[in-house]
Amino acid sequence: MENPAAAGEALLSRIRFRHLSCFVAIAQERNLRRAAERLHLSQPAISKTLGELEALAGMRLVERGRQGARLTSAGEQFLRHAVEVTQALEAATAALAGTGESSTPMVQVGALPTVASGLLPRAIARLHAERPHAGVRLRTGTNVELLAALKAGELDFVVGRMAEPDMMQGLSFELLYAEPLALVVRPGHPLLSQPGAAASLQAVLDYPLVIATAGTVPRHHTEALFQTHGLRLPPGTTETLSVSVSRLLACRSDAVWITPERTARDDLEHGWLARLDVPTSGTKEPVGLLRRSAAESTALARAFMETLAELARMP
């Protein structure tokens, strides 16, 4: 019977950095052609390298198909460790070259568009006040996109939402806050003069709606809110995750913008938008910090997460 420790040592001695960098690139790009372009290799070369790695591992790590490359369960497990190894080697090389974190500290953050327009600007301003030379690289996207990037090591952490159990594998979640939906319109909107919550929700359907795209948590809660009152979303809605576009539509027309509450907080406080008196109970959704469970955060990333947590507790 083969000794597992001996087998592991034999595998370790045969895996090369090119195997790991190839695998991580495929996981991050989710496409063999794009991964090959990123590494300045031909697609047959990167396919051969991946094949070598899978042969060494004795199992398939990537499923190839028309929709691109998708990691298997074993691939998801292996990715966490491959990312740590490649990042450690890159950091060591940068440190030797004098370009490591100590000279140019940078934190890479992923955030939902609704969070990026609310909590993040205040947190970045405070971070820069305390650490003037610290850099922040912010990436926005859907929760699915951001968690995939986090797992692939492209981000230090994500300000986002809980996901399905299979997507949360290898990730931790720390609650920041929970927020409901809000229906907001321009000041002077006809709906603001209509008392009665039920009547207002029914009347909302007479105006253009600006809502989140399908497959997102805010969209799910929006549909559920109307269904609870025996209503359905009408055709002709504007679906977008762009906060700036949504804000302008609400400010410059009679559109009703349905959005997580904190996204519109500044607009409401400054009087640029007004909130309809429509109850949205049952639409609360937690937002928190997501990071790789097995990865150690940098000092800058920890400081930024602490700032976010502190600001999230403020009313």
Coordinates of C-alpha atoms in Angstrom, one line a residue:
M1 CA 0.0 0.0 0.0
E2 CA 1.4 3.4 -1.0
N3 CA 2.4 5.8 1.7
P4 CA 0.3 9.0 1.4
A5 CA 3.1 11.1 2.8
A6 CA 5.6 9.7 0.3
A7 CA 3.1 10.1 -2.6
G8 CA 2.6 13.8 -1.5
E9 CA 6.4 14.4 -1.5
A10 CA 6.8 12.8 -4.9
L11 CA 4.0 15.0 -6.3
L12 CA 5.5 18.1 -4.7
S13 CA 8.9 17.4 -6.3
R14 CA 7.4 17.2 -9.7
I15 CA 5.0 20.2 -9.7
R16 CA 6.6 23.3 -11.1
F17 CA 5.8 27.0 -10.9
R18 CA 4.6 27.0 -14.5
H19 CA 2.0 24.4 -13.6
L20 CA 0.6 26.6 -10.8
S21 CA 0.7 29.9 -12.7
C22 CA -1.0 28.2 -15.7
F23 CA -3.7 26.7 -13.4
V24 CA -4.3 30.0 -11.6
A25 CA -4.5 32.0 -14.9
I26 CA -7.2 29.5 -16.2
A27 CA -9.1 29.8 -13.0
Q28 CA -9.1 33.6 -13.1
E29 CA -9.8 34.0 -16.8
R30 CA -12.2 31.0 -16.9
N31 CA -11.1 30.5 -20.5
L32 CA -8.0 28.7 -21.9
R33 CA -7.5 31.1 -24.8
R34 CA -7.5 34.2 -22.6
A35 CA -5.3 32.5 -20.0
A36 CA -2.8 31.6 -22.8
E37 CA -2.8 35.3 -24.0
R38 CA -2.2 36.5 -20.5
L39 CA 0.8 34.2 -20.1
H40 CA 2.0 34.9 -23.6
L41 CA 1.7 31.2 -24.5
S42 CA -0.1 29.3 -27.3
Q43 CA -3.4 27.6 -26.4
P44 CA -1.9 24.1 -27.1
A45 CA 1.0 24.9 -24.8
I46 CA -1.3 25.9 -21.9
S47 CA -3.5 22.9 -22.5
K48 CA -0.5 20.7 -22.4
T49 CA 0.7 22.3 -19.1
L50 CA -2.8 21.8 -17.5
G51 CA -2.8 18.2 -18.7
E52 CA 0.6 17.6 -17.1
L53 CA -0.7 19.1 -13.8
E54 CA -3.9 16.9 -13.9
A55 CA -1.8 13.9 -14.7
L56 CA 0.4 14.6 -11.7
A57 CA -2.6 15.2 -9.5
G58 CA -4.3 12.0 -10.7
M59 CA -7.6 13.8 -11.2
R60 CA -9.4 16.4 -13.4
L61 CA -9.1 19.9 -12.1
V62 CA -10.8 21.8 -14.9
E63 CA -13.9 21.0 -16.9
R64 CA -13.6 22.4 -20.5
G65 CA -16.7 23.3 -22.4
R66 CA -18.3 25.7 -24.8
Q67 CA -19.0 28.1 -21.9
G68 CA -15.3 28.2 -21.0
A69 CA -13.3 26.5 -18.3
R70 CA -14.9 25.6 -14.9
L71 CA -13.1 24.3 -11.9
T72 CA -14.1 20.9 -10.5
S73 CA -14.6 20.4 -6.8
A74 CA -11.0 19.2 -6.6
G75 CA -9.9 22.2 -8.6
E76 CA -11.6 24.6 -6.2
Q77 CA -9.8 23.0 -3.3
F78 CA -6.4 23.1 -5.2
L79 CA -6.9 26.7 -6.3
R80 CA -6.8 28.1 -2.7
H81 CA -3.3 26.6 -2.2
A82 CA -2.0 27.4 -5.7
V83 CA -3.0 31.1 -5.3
E84 CA -1.2 31.3 -1.9
V85 CA 2.0 29.7 -3.4
T86 CA 2.1 31.9 -6.5
Q87 CA 1.4 35.1 -4.5
A88 CA 4.0 34.2 -2.0
L89 CA 6.6 33.7 -4.7
E90 CA 5.6 36.9 -6.5
A91 CA 5.8 38.9 -3.2
A92 CA 9.2 37.4 -2.4
T93 CA 10.5 38.3 -5.9
A94 CA 9.0 41.9 -5.6
A95 CA 10.6 42.3 -2.2
L96 CA 14.0 41.3 -3.5
A97 CA 13.6 43.8 -6.4
G98 CA 12.6 46.5 -3.9
T99 CA 9.0 46.8 -5.2
G100 CA 7.2 45.0 -2.4
E101 CA 4.3 46.1 -0.2
S102 CA 6.6 48.0 2.1
S103 CA 7.3 50.6 -0.7
T104 CA 3.9 50.7 -2.4
P105 CA 1.2 49.3 -0.2
M106 CA -2.0 48.4 -2.1
V107 CA -5.2 46.8 -1.1
Q108 CA -7.4 45.1 -3.7
V109 CA -11.1 45.3 -2.9
G110 CA -14.2 43.9 -4.6
A111 CA -17.6 45.6 -3.9
L112 CA -21.1 45.4 -5.1
P113 CA -22.0 48.6 -7.0
T114 CA -24.6 49.5 -4.4
V115 CA -22.0 49.2 -1.7
A116 CA -19.3 51.0 -3.7
S117 CA -21.4 54.1 -3.9
G118 CA -22.3 54.3 -0.2
L119 CA -19.9 52.9 2.4
L120 CA -16.7 52.6 0.3
P121 CA -16.1 56.3 -0.4
R122 CA -16.2 57.2 3.3
A123 CA -13.9 54.2 4.1
I124 CA -11.4 55.1 1.4
A125 CA -11.3 58.8 2.5
R126 CA -10.6 57.7 6.1
L127 CA -7.9 55.2 5.1
H128 CA -6.1 57.9 3.0
A129 CA -6.3 60.3 5.9
E130 CA -4.6 57.8 8.2
R131 CA -2.3 56.2 5.6
P132 CA -1.7 58.8 2.8
H133 CA 0.5 56.5 0.8
A134 CA -1.8 53.5 0.8
G135 CA -3.4 52.6 -2.5
V136 CA -6.8 51.1 -3.1
R137 CA -7.8 49.2 -6.2
L138 CA -11.5 48.9 -6.3
R139 CA -13.4 46.4 -8.5
T140 CA -17.2 46.3 -8.8
G141 CA -19.4 43.6 -10.2
T142 CA -22.0 41.1 -9.3
N143 CA -21.7 39.0 -6.2
V144 CA -20.9 35.9 -8.3
E145 CA -18.2 37.6 -10.2
L146 CA -16.6 39.1 -7.1
L147 CA -16.6 35.8 -5.2
A148 CA -15.0 34.1 -8.1
A149 CA -12.3 36.7 -8.3
L150 CA -11.7 36.5 -4.5
K151 CA -11.3 32.7 -4.7
A152 CA -8.9 33.1 -7.6
G153 CA -6.7 35.5 -5.5
E154 CA -7.4 38.6 -7.5
L155 CA -8.9 40.4 -4.5
D156 CA -7.9 40.8 -0.8
F157 CA -11.5 40.8 0.3
V158 CA -15.0 41.5 -1.0
V159 CA -17.8 43.7 0.5
G160 CA -20.7 41.6 -0.6
R161 CA -23.4 39.2 0.3
M162 CA -23.6 35.5 1.3
A163 CA -23.9 33.1 -1.5
E164 CA -24.9 29.5 -2.1
P165 CA -23.0 26.9 0.1
D166 CA -20.9 25.7 -2.9
M167 CA -19.8 29.2 -3.6
M168 CA -18.9 29.9 0.0
Q169 CA -16.5 27.0 0.2
G170 CA -13.2 28.3 1.4
L171 CA -14.6 31.7 2.3
S172 CA -15.6 33.4 5.6
F173 CA -18.3 36.0 6.1
E174 CA -18.3 38.8 8.7
L175 CA -21.5 40.8 9.0
L176 CA -21.3 44.6 8.5
Y177 CA -25.0 45.5 8.3
A178 CA -28.4 44.4 6.9
E179 CA -30.4 46.7 4.7
P180 CA -33.9 46.7 3.2
L181 CA -35.0 48.0 -0.2
A182 CA -36.1 51.6 -0.6
L183 CA -38.3 53.1 -3.4
V184 CA -36.9 56.6 -4.2
V185 CA -38.1 59.3 -6.6
R186 CA -37.3 63.0 -7.4
P187 CA -38.6 65.7 -5.1
G188 CA -42.1 66.8 -6.4
H189 CA -42.9 63.4 -7.9
P190 CA -46.6 62.8 -8.2
L191 CA -46.4 59.7 -6.0
L192 CA -45.2 61.7 -3.0
S193 CA -48.7 63.3 -2.7
Q194 CA -50.5 60.0 -2.5
P195 CA -51.0 58.8 1.1
G196 CA -51.4 55.1 2.0
A197 CA -48.7 52.5 1.6
A198 CA -50.8 50.0 -0.4
A199 CA -52.1 52.6 -2.8
S200 CA -48.6 53.9 -3.4
L201 CA -47.2 50.5 -4.2
Q202 CA -50.0 49.9 -6.7
A203 CA -49.5 53.3 -8.1
V204 CA -45.8 52.7 -8.6
L205 CA -46.7 50.4 -11.5
D206 CA -47.9 53.5 -13.5
Y207 CA -44.4 54.9 -13.6
P208 CA -41.1 53.7 -15.2
L209 CA -39.2 51.4 -12.8
V210 CA -35.4 51.2 -12.4
I211 CA -34.4 47.9 -10.9
A212 CA -31.5 45.6 -10.4
T213 CA -30.6 43.0 -13.1
A214 CA -31.9 39.5 -12.9
G215 CA -30.1 37.0 -10.7
T216 CA -29.1 39.6 -8.1
V217 CA -30.4 39.7 -4.5
P218 CA -32.0 43.2 -4.8
R219 CA -33.8 42.0 -7.9
H220 CA -35.1 38.9 -6.1
H221 CA -36.4 41.0 -3.2
T222 CA -37.9 43.5 -5.6
E223 CA -39.9 40.7 -7.3
A224 CA -40.9 39.2 -3.9
L225 CA -42.1 42.6 -2.6
F226 CA -44.5 43.0 -5.4
Q227 CA -45.6 39.4 -5.3
T228 CA -46.4 39.8 -1.6
H229 CA -49.0 42.5 -2.6
G230 CA -50.4 40.4 -5.4
L231 CA -48.5 42.5 -8.0
R232 CA -46.0 41.7 -10.8
L233 CA -43.2 43.8 -12.3
P234 CA -44.5 45.3 -15.5
P235 CA -42.7 45.2 -18.9
G236 CA -40.6 48.1 -19.9
T237 CA -38.4 48.3 -16.8
T238 CA -34.8 49.6 -16.9
E239 CA -32.5 46.9 -15.5
T240 CA -29.1 48.0 -14.4
L241 CA -26.5 47.7 -11.7
S242 CA -25.1 51.2 -12.5
V243 CA -25.8 53.5 -9.5
S244 CA -25.0 56.6 -11.5
V245 CA -27.4 55.8 -14.3
S246 CA -30.2 54.8 -11.8
R247 CA -29.7 58.0 -9.9
L248 CA -29.9 60.2 -13.0
L249 CA -33.0 58.5 -14.2
A250 CA -34.7 59.0 -10.8
C251 CA -33.6 62.6 -10.6
R252 CA -34.4 63.7 -14.2
S253 CA -37.7 61.8 -14.8
D254 CA -40.7 60.3 -13.1
A255 CA -38.9 56.9 -12.8
V256 CA -39.1 55.0 -9.5
W257 CA -35.7 53.6 -8.4
I258 CA -35.9 50.5 -6.3
T259 CA -32.5 50.0 -4.5
P260 CA -30.9 48.9 -1.3
E261 CA -31.5 51.6 1.3
R262 CA -27.9 52.7 1.9
T263 CA -27.2 53.2 -1.8
A264 CA -29.6 56.2 -1.8
R265 CA -28.7 57.5 1.7
D266 CA -26.6 60.5 0.6
D267 CA -29.2 61.5 -2.0
L268 CA -32.0 61.3 0.6
E269 CA -30.0 63.3 3.2
H270 CA -29.2 66.1 0.7
G271 CA -32.8 66.2 -0.6
W272 CA -31.8 65.2 -4.1
L273 CA -34.2 62.3 -3.9
A274 CA -37.2 61.4 -1.7
R275 CA -38.3 58.1 -0.3
L276 CA -41.8 56.8 -1.0
D277 CA -43.8 55.8 2.0
V278 CA -44.0 52.2 1.0
P279 CA -43.3 49.4 3.5
T280 CA -40.5 47.0 2.4
S281 CA -40.5 44.5 5.2
G282 CA -39.0 41.2 4.3
T283 CA -36.5 42.7 2.0
K284 CA -33.6 43.0 4.4
E285 CA -30.3 41.4 3.2
P286 CA -27.0 41.1 5.1
V287 CA -23.9 42.7 3.7
G288 CA -20.5 41.8 5.0
L289 CA -16.8 41.2 4.5
L290 CA -15.9 38.0 2.6
R291 CA -12.3 36.7 2.5
R292 CA -10.4 33.5 1.9
S293 CA -10.5 31.4 5.1
A294 CA -7.0 30.0 4.8
A295 CA -5.3 33.2 3.6
E296 CA -3.6 35.7 5.9
S297 CA -4.6 39.3 5.2
T298 CA -2.0 42.0 4.8
A299 CA -1.7 44.7 7.5
L300 CA -3.3 47.2 5.0
A301 CA -6.2 45.0 4.2
R302 CA -6.9 44.4 7.9
A303 CA -6.8 48.1 8.6
F304 CA -9.2 48.8 5.8
M305 CA -11.6 46.1 6.9
E306 CA -11.6 47.5 10.4
T307 CA -12.4 50.9 9.0
L308 CA -15.3 49.5 7.0
A309 CA -16.6 47.7 10.1
E310 CA -16.4 50.8 12.2
L311 CA -18.2 53.0 9.6
A312 CA -20.9 50.3 9.1
R313 CA -21.8 50.5 12.8
M314 CA -22.4 54.3 12.5
P315 CA -26.1 55.3 12.0

